[in-house]
PDB file of C-alpha atoms in Angstrom:
ATOM      1  CA  MET A   1      70.486 -64.924 -13.716  1.00  0.00           C
ATOM      2  CA  SER A   2      68.465 -64.023 -16.798  1.00  0.00           C
ATOM      3  CA  PHE A   3      69.896 -62.047 -19.683  1.00  0.00           C
ATOM      4  CA  VAL A   4      67.496 -59.182 -19.102  1.00  0.00           C
ATOM      5  CA  ASN A   5      67.723 -59.213 -15.314  1.00  0.00           C
ATOM      6  CA  ASN A   6      64.042 -58.896 -14.494  1.00  0.00           C
ATOM      7  CA  PHE A   7      63.163 -56.190 -16.993  1.00  0.00           C
ATOM      8  CA  LYS A   8      59.440 -55.923 -17.679  1.00  0.00           C
ATOM      9  CA  PRO A   9      57.632 -56.466 -20.661  1.00  0.00           C
ATOM     10  CA  VAL A  10      67.023 -52.491 -37.309  1.00  0.00           C
ATOM     11  CA  ASN A  11      67.668 -53.972 -41.750  1.00  0.00           C
ATOM     12  CA  ILE A  12      68.640 -50.490 -41.292  1.00  0.00           C
ATOM     13  CA  ILE A  13      69.855 -49.430 -38.219  1.00  0.00           C
ATOM     14  CA  LEU A  14      66.172 -54.168 -31.088  1.00  0.00           C
ATOM     15  CA  ILE A  15      64.475 -57.896 -24.592  1.00  0.00           C
ATOM     16  CA  GLY A  16      62.664 -60.889 -23.242  1.00  0.00           C
ATOM     17  CA  LEU A  17      64.158 -63.588 -21.094  1.00  0.00           C
ATOM     18  CA  VAL A  18      67.026 -65.633 -22.501  1.00  0.00           C
ATOM     19  CA  ASN A  19      69.877 -67.602 -21.003  1.00  0.00           C
ATOM     20  CA  CYS A  20      72.658 -65.385 -19.744  1.00  0.00           C
ATOM     21  CA  ALA A  21      75.187 -67.977 -20.870  1.00  0.00           C
ATOM     22  CA  VAL A  22      74.724 -66.837 -24.449  1.00  0.00           C
ATOM     23  CA  PHE A  23      76.405 -63.559 -23.740  1.00  0.00           C
ATOM     24  CA  ALA A  24      78.444 -64.174 -20.568  1.00  0.00           C
ATOM     25  CA  GLY A  25      82.165 -64.389 -20.127  1.00  0.00           C
ATOM     26  CA  GLU A  26      83.326 -62.559 -23.214  1.00  0.00           C
ATOM     27  CA  SER A  27      85.295 -59.385 -23.769  1.00  0.00           C
ATOM     28  CA  VAL A  28      82.898 -56.569 -24.504  1.00  0.00           C
ATOM     29  CA  ILE A  29      85.180 -54.280 -26.389  1.00  0.00           C
ATOM     30  CA  ALA A  30      86.740 -55.372 -29.696  1.00  0.00           C
ATOM     31  CA  ASP A  31      90.031 -53.826 -30.754  1.00  0.00           C
ATOM     32  CA  ASN A  32      88.897 -53.572 -34.332  1.00  0.00           C
ATOM     33  CA  MET A  33      85.869 -51.468 -33.469  1.00  0.00           C
ATOM     34  CA  ALA A  34      87.929 -48.287 -33.249  1.00  0.00           C
ATOM     35  CA  MET A  35      86.182 -45.286 -34.711  1.00  0.00           C
ATOM     36  CA  GLU A  36      86.931 -41.672 -34.031  1.00  0.00           C
ATOM     37  CA  ASP A  37      84.752 -40.304 -31.231  1.00  0.00           C
ATOM     38  CA  SER A  38      83.789 -37.322 -33.298  1.00  0.00           C
ATOM     39  CA  LYS A  39      82.540 -39.538 -36.106  1.00  0.00           C
ATOM     40  CA  THR A  40      80.545 -41.680 -33.662  1.00  0.00           C
ATOM     41  CA  GLU A  41      78.973 -38.617 -32.141  1.00  0.00           C
ATOM     42  CA  VAL A  42      78.082 -37.208 -35.547  1.00  0.00           C
ATOM     43  CA  ALA A  43      76.643 -40.564 -36.607  1.00  0.00           C
ATOM     44  CA  GLU A  44      74.580 -40.861 -33.455  1.00  0.00           C
ATOM     45  CA  SER A  45      73.325 -37.328 -33.877  1.00  0.00           C
ATOM     46  CA  ALA A  46      72.432 -37.849 -37.511  1.00  0.00           C
ATOM     47  CA  VAL A  47      70.528 -41.062 -36.844  1.00  0.00           C
ATOM     48  CA  ILE A  48      68.953 -40.308 -33.503  1.00  0.00           C
ATOM     49  CA  GLU A  49      68.490 -36.638 -32.761  1.00  0.00           C
ATOM     50  CA  LYS A  50      65.422 -34.821 -33.974  1.00  0.00           C
ATOM     51  CA  SER A  51      64.801 -31.103 -33.733  1.00  0.00           C
ATOM     52  CA  ASP A  52      61.475 -29.740 -32.600  1.00  0.00           C
ATOM     53  CA  SER A  53      60.615 -29.096 -36.213  1.00  0.00           C
ATOM     54  CA  ASP A  54      60.955 -32.779 -37.067  1.00  0.00           C
ATOM     55  CA  VAL A  55      58.033 -33.896 -34.907  1.00  0.00           C
ATOM     56  CA  THR A  56      54.851 -31.990 -34.196  1.00  0.00           C
ATOM     57  CA  ASP A  57      53.709 -31.818 -30.597  1.00  0.00           C
ATOM     58  CA  ASN A  58      50.860 -34.270 -31.002  1.00  0.00           C
ATOM     59  CA  ALA A  59      52.059 -36.447 -33.875  1.00  0.00           C
ATOM     60  CA  GLU A  60      53.852 -39.766 -33.751  1.00  0.00           C
ATOM     61  CA  SER A  61      55.966 -41.463 -36.373  1.00  0.00           C
ATOM     62  CA  PRO A  62      53.916 -43.762 -38.655  1.00  0.00           C
ATOM     63  CA  VAL A  63      56.303 -46.565 -37.718  1.00  0.00           C
ATOM     64  CA  ILE A  64      55.604 -46.002 -34.022  1.00  0.00           C
ATOM     65  CA  GLU A  65      51.850 -45.888 -34.602  1.00  0.00           C
ATOM     66  CA  GLU A  66      51.971 -49.214 -36.441  1.00  0.00           C
ATOM     67  CA  ALA A  67      54.281 -50.731 -33.835  1.00  0.00           C
ATOM     68  CA  GLU A  68      51.781 -50.002 -31.087  1.00  0.00           C
ATOM     69  CA  LYS A  69      49.717 -52.815 -32.596  1.00  0.00           C
ATOM     70  CA  ASN A  70      52.589 -55.328 -32.536  1.00  0.00           C
ATOM     71  CA  PRO A  71      56.209 -54.139 -32.661  1.00  0.00           C
ATOM     72  CA  CYS A  72      57.380 -57.645 -33.589  1.00  0.00           C
ATOM     73  CA  ILE A  73      55.596 -57.753 -36.944  1.00  0.00           C
ATOM     74  CA  SER A  74      56.478 -55.336 -39.708  1.00  0.00           C
ATOM     75  CA  THR A  75      53.670 -53.573 -41.515  1.00  0.00           C
ATOM     76  CA  LYS A  76      56.138 -52.026 -43.945  1.00  0.00           C
ATOM     77  CA  PRO A  77      56.913 -54.137 -47.032  1.00  0.00           C
ATOM     78  CA  GLU A  78      60.375 -52.597 -47.300  1.00  0.00           C
ATOM     79  CA  LEU A  79      61.301 -53.615 -43.739  1.00  0.00           C
ATOM     80  CA  GLY A  80      61.832 -57.041 -42.234  1.00  0.00           C
ATOM     81  CA  ASP A  81      60.365 -57.743 -38.810  1.00  0.00           C
ATOM     82  CA  SER A  82      63.590 -57.238 -36.850  1.00  0.00           C
ATOM     83  CA  ALA A  83      64.400 -54.031 -38.725  1.00  0.00           C
ATOM     84  CA  PHE A  84      60.888 -52.683 -38.088  1.00  0.00           C
ATOM     85  CA  TRP A  85      61.280 -53.506 -34.401  1.00  0.00           C
ATOM     86  CA  ALA A  86      64.692 -51.837 -34.131  1.00  0.00           C
ATOM     87  CA  ILE A  87      63.588 -48.731 -36.016  1.00  0.00           C
ATOM     88  CA  THR A  88      60.552 -48.444 -33.756  1.00  0.00           C
ATOM     89  CA  ALA A  89      62.763 -48.472 -30.653  1.00  0.00           C
ATOM     90  CA  ILE A  90      65.143 -45.927 -32.184  1.00  0.00           C
ATOM     91  CA  GLU A  91      62.305 -43.575 -33.130  1.00  0.00           C
ATOM     92  CA  GLN A  92      60.711 -43.882 -29.698  1.00  0.00           C
ATOM     93  CA  PHE A  93      64.045 -42.959 -28.133  1.00  0.00           C
ATOM     94  CA  ALA A  94      64.393 -40.016 -30.515  1.00  0.00           C
ATOM     95  CA  ASP A  95      60.873 -38.882 -29.600  1.00  0.00           C
ATOM     96  CA  LYS A  96      61.783 -39.124 -25.883  1.00  0.00           C
ATOM     97  CA  GLN A  97      59.314 -41.974 -25.399  1.00  0.00           C
ATOM     98  CA  TYR A  98      61.848 -43.759 -23.254  1.00  0.00           C
ATOM     99  CA  GLU A  99      59.525 -46.170 -21.434  1.00  0.00           C
ATOM    100  CA  ASN A 100      57.969 -47.164 -24.750  1.00  0.00           C
ATOM    101  CA  ALA A 101      61.388 -47.772 -26.280  1.00  0.00           C
ATOM    102  CA  VAL A 102      62.368 -50.073 -23.413  1.00  0.00           C
ATOM    103  CA  ASN A 103      59.072 -51.953 -23.629  1.00  0.00           C
ATOM    104  CA  THR A 104      59.382 -52.337 -27.396  1.00  0.00           C
ATOM    105  CA  VAL A 105      62.826 -53.895 -27.093  1.00  0.00           C
ATOM    106  CA  ASN A 106      61.730 -56.180 -24.258  1.00  0.00           C
ATOM    107  CA  THR A 107      58.594 -57.321 -26.055  1.00  0.00           C
ATOM    108  CA  CYS A 108      60.330 -58.829 -29.078  1.00  0.00           C
ATOM    109  CA  PHE A 109      63.846 -59.568 -27.874  1.00  0.00           C
ATOM    110  CA  SER A 110      63.271 -63.285 -27.370  1.00  0.00           C
ATOM    111  CA  GLN A 111      62.554 -63.656 -31.089  1.00  0.00           C
ATOM    112  CA  TRP A 112      65.953 -62.382 -32.273  1.00  0.00           C
ATOM    113  CA  GLY A 113      68.251 -61.832 -29.306  1.00  0.00           C
ATOM    114  CA  PRO A 114      69.373 -65.442 -28.752  1.00  0.00           C
ATOM    115  CA  ASP A 115      70.275 -66.022 -32.404  1.00  0.00           C
ATOM    116  CA  ALA A 116      72.103 -62.702 -32.633  1.00  0.00           C
ATOM    117  CA  GLY A 117      73.968 -63.537 -29.440  1.00  0.00           C
ATOM    118  CA  GLN A 118      75.039 -66.895 -30.841  1.00  0.00           C
ATOM    119  CA  GLN A 119      76.296 -65.215 -33.996  1.00  0.00           C
ATOM    120  CA  GLN A 120      78.308 -62.757 -31.918  1.00  0.00           C
ATOM    121  CA  LYS A 121      79.646 -65.590 -29.741  1.00  0.00           C
ATOM    122  CA  MET A 122      80.885 -67.355 -32.872  1.00  0.00           C
ATOM    123  CA  TYR A 123      82.824 -64.237 -33.846  1.00  0.00           C
ATOM    124  CA  HIS A 124      84.418 -64.144 -30.394  1.00  0.00           C
ATOM    125  CA  ASP A 125      85.159 -67.870 -30.203  1.00  0.00           C
ATOM    126  CA  GLU A 126      86.661 -68.071 -33.679  1.00  0.00           C
ATOM    127  CA  GLY A 127      88.556 -64.801 -33.419  1.00  0.00           C
ATOM    128  CA  LYS A 128      86.789 -63.457 -36.478  1.00  0.00           C
ATOM    129  CA  LYS A 129      87.273 -59.821 -37.360  1.00  0.00           C
ATOM    130  CA  CYS A 130      84.259 -57.556 -36.975  1.00  0.00           C
ATOM    131  CA  PRO A 131      83.055 -55.544 -39.987  1.00  0.00           C
ATOM    132  CA  PRO A 132      84.538 -52.067 -40.401  1.00  0.00           C
ATOM    133  CA  THR A 133      82.914 -48.824 -39.338  1.00  0.00           C
ATOM    134  CA  GLY A 134      82.882 -45.518 -41.166  1.00  0.00           C
ATOM    135  CA  LYS A 135      82.481 -45.227 -44.921  1.00  0.00           C
ATOM    136  CA  VAL A 136      82.882 -48.563 -46.677  1.00  0.00           C
ATOM    137  CA  GLY A 137      82.900 -49.910 -50.203  1.00  0.00           C
ATOM    138  CA  ALA A 138      80.172 -51.982 -51.795  1.00  0.00           C
ATOM    139  CA  LYS A 139      81.825 -55.282 -50.889  1.00  0.00           C
ATOM    140  CA  SER A 140      82.169 -54.408 -47.202  1.00  0.00           C
ATOM    141  CA  LYS A 141      78.652 -53.005 -47.129  1.00  0.00           C
ATOM    142  CA  GLY A 142      77.324 -56.287 -48.466  1.00  0.00           C
ATOM    143  CA  LYS A 143      79.125 -58.212 -45.725  1.00  0.00           C
ATOM    144  CA  ILE A 144      77.761 -55.874 -43.064  1.00  0.00           C
ATOM    145  CA  GLU A 145      74.220 -56.240 -44.328  1.00  0.00           C
ATOM    146  CA  LYS A 146      74.485 -60.030 -44.153  1.00  0.00           C
ATOM    147  CA  ASN A 147      74.807 -59.556 -40.392  1.00  0.00           C
ATOM    148  CA  TYR A 148      71.431 -57.833 -40.266  1.00  0.00           C
ATOM    149  CA  LEU A 149      70.334 -59.726 -37.158  1.00  0.00           C
ATOM    150  CA  MET A 150      73.361 -58.622 -35.133  1.00  0.00           C
ATOM    151  CA  ASN A 151      72.923 -55.124 -36.522  1.00  0.00           C
ATOM    152  CA  ASP A 152      69.254 -54.904 -35.556  1.00  0.00           C
ATOM    153  CA  VAL A 153      69.730 -56.437 -32.111  1.00  0.00           C
ATOM    154  CA  SER A 154      72.740 -54.273 -31.253  1.00  0.00           C
ATOM    155  CA  THR A 155      70.921 -51.143 -32.375  1.00  0.00           C
ATOM    156  CA  ALA A 156      67.846 -51.985 -30.336  1.00  0.00           C
ATOM    157  CA  LEU A 157      69.982 -52.709 -27.276  1.00  0.00           C
ATOM    158  CA  TRP A 158      71.574 -49.311 -27.759  1.00  0.00           C
ATOM    159  CA  ALA A 159      68.118 -47.699 -27.802  1.00  0.00           C
ATOM    160  CA  LYS A 160      67.146 -49.556 -24.629  1.00  0.00           C
ATOM    161  CA  ALA A 161      70.341 -48.697 -22.766  1.00  0.00           C
ATOM    162  CA  ARG A 162      70.174 -45.032 -23.718  1.00  0.00           C
ATOM    163  CA  SER A 163      66.486 -44.878 -22.767  1.00  0.00           C
ATOM    164  CA  LEU A 164      67.103 -46.390 -19.333  1.00  0.00           C
ATOM    165  CA  HIS A 165      69.964 -43.934 -18.883  1.00  0.00           C
ATOM    166  CA  MET A 166      67.690 -41.010 -19.727  1.00  0.00           C
ATOM    167  CA  LEU A 167      65.061 -42.338 -17.303  1.00  0.00           C
ATOM    168  CA  GLY A 168      67.636 -42.272 -14.518  1.00  0.00           C
ATOM    169  CA  LYS A 169      67.426 -46.038 -13.990  1.00  0.00           C
ATOM    170  CA  THR A 170      71.131 -46.318 -13.411  1.00  0.00           C
ATOM    171  CA  GLU A 171      71.525 -49.974 -12.449  1.00  0.00           C
ATOM    172  CA  GLN A 172      69.263 -51.203 -15.226  1.00  0.00           C
ATOM    173  CA  ALA A 173      71.052 -48.918 -17.660  1.00  0.00           C
ATOM    174  CA  LYS A 174      74.415 -50.422 -16.658  1.00  0.00           C
ATOM    175  CA  GLN A 175      73.088 -53.913 -17.356  1.00  0.00           C
ATOM    176  CA  ALA A 176      71.664 -52.854 -20.716  1.00  0.00           C
ATOM    177  CA  TYR A 177      74.902 -51.120 -21.657  1.00  0.00           C
ATOM    178  CA  SER A 178      76.769 -54.337 -20.840  1.00  0.00           C
ATOM    179  CA  GLN A 179      74.466 -56.310 -23.133  1.00  0.00           C
ATOM    180  CA  CYS A 180      74.918 -53.720 -25.857  1.00  0.00           C
ATOM    181  CA  MET A 181      78.707 -53.798 -25.501  1.00  0.00           C
ATOM    182  CA  TYR A 182      78.761 -57.556 -25.961  1.00  0.00           C
ATOM    183  CA  MET A 183      77.418 -57.135 -29.499  1.00  0.00           C
ATOM    184  CA  THR A 184      80.734 -55.806 -30.735  1.00  0.00           C
ATOM    185  CA  CYS A 185      80.172 -56.709 -34.391  1.00  0.00           C
ATOM    186  CA  GLY A 186      76.761 -55.075 -34.810  1.00  0.00           C
ATOM    187  CA  ARG A 187      76.721 -52.023 -37.059  1.00  0.00           C
ATOM    188  CA  THR A 188      74.224 -49.199 -37.549  1.00  0.00           C
ATOM    189  CA  TRP A 189      73.843 -47.354 -40.829  1.00  0.00           C
ATOM    190  CA  ASP A 190      73.923 -43.581 -40.685  1.00  0.00           C
ATOM    191  CA  PRO A 191      71.979 -41.821 -43.483  1.00  0.00           C
ATOM    192  CA  ASN A 192      74.975 -39.540 -44.003  1.00  0.00           C
ATOM    193  CA  GLY A 193      76.820 -42.469 -45.491  1.00  0.00           C
ATOM    194  CA  TRP A 194      78.703 -44.505 -42.902  1.00  0.00           C
ATOM    195  CA  TYR A 195      78.352 -47.250 -40.311  1.00  0.00           C
ATOM    196  CA  TRP A 196      78.884 -46.785 -36.606  1.00  0.00           C
ATOM    197  CA  SER A 197      79.183 -49.194 -33.697  1.00  0.00           C
ATOM    198  CA  PRO A 198      76.418 -49.277 -31.055  1.00  0.00           C
ATOM    199  CA  ALA A 199      78.715 -51.297 -28.783  1.00  0.00           C
ATOM    200  CA  LYS A 200      81.461 -48.687 -28.905  1.00  0.00           C
ATOM    201  CA  ASP A 201      79.043 -45.865 -28.159  1.00  0.00           C
ATOM    202  CA  CYS A 202      77.537 -47.853 -25.273  1.00  0.00           C
ATOM    203  CA  ALA A 203      81.047 -48.300 -23.856  1.00  0.00           C
ATOM    204  CA  LYS A 204      81.484 -44.541 -24.027  1.00  0.00           C
ATOM    205  CA  GLN A 205      78.070 -43.618 -22.606  1.00  0.00           C
ATOM    206  CA  VAL A 206      78.260 -45.969 -19.617  1.00  0.00           C
ATOM    207  CA  GLN A 207      81.344 -44.182 -18.301  1.00  0.00           C
ATOM    208  CA  SER A 208      79.193 -41.321 -17.052  1.00  0.00           C
ATOM    209  CA  ILE A 209      77.297 -43.591 -14.642  1.00  0.00           C
ATOM    210  CA  MET A 210      80.130 -45.831 -13.452  1.00  0.00           C
TER     211      MET A 210
END
């Protein structure tokens, strides 16, 4: 059984084929990921939702336009490759380009997913505490940013799961939500000034299709 289950082909905020053993057999919800639902919803809204005034009818985000060339390679000097990839998927989801978001995540996942999964597995195996959510101090923020690969991968998996959900692909969405929930220590930065947990939100969103 492959990690992506036959799907076809962030450091700010990320599926190809990999071994399912990387992510299998672990608890998908971490006790220390608790964050008030209202804060999660506000964070998601602030990062993801765009009003009609944000995007013109015929215009695409510059990041998306560049990513159409190769979403795995950043063309933005301020963004690393995995961050560029994750942001592209997030913006495609926000622009309701759900198929594109899924394809973007699938296209590059094999480059970063396995390593991020191994990092998460280490946290589980060693009983390490995940980084906090919400508003954090400079020291905690630095620790969170060191986990950029888990952050980018978990955010991209969130974008994929939510996109499949919106497309009505229920079974595939369930699988993607499960993958997202495994990445319990990934964090996404909200421009309003706090971190939220993609895994926790995936655990919440999947309830509506169970």
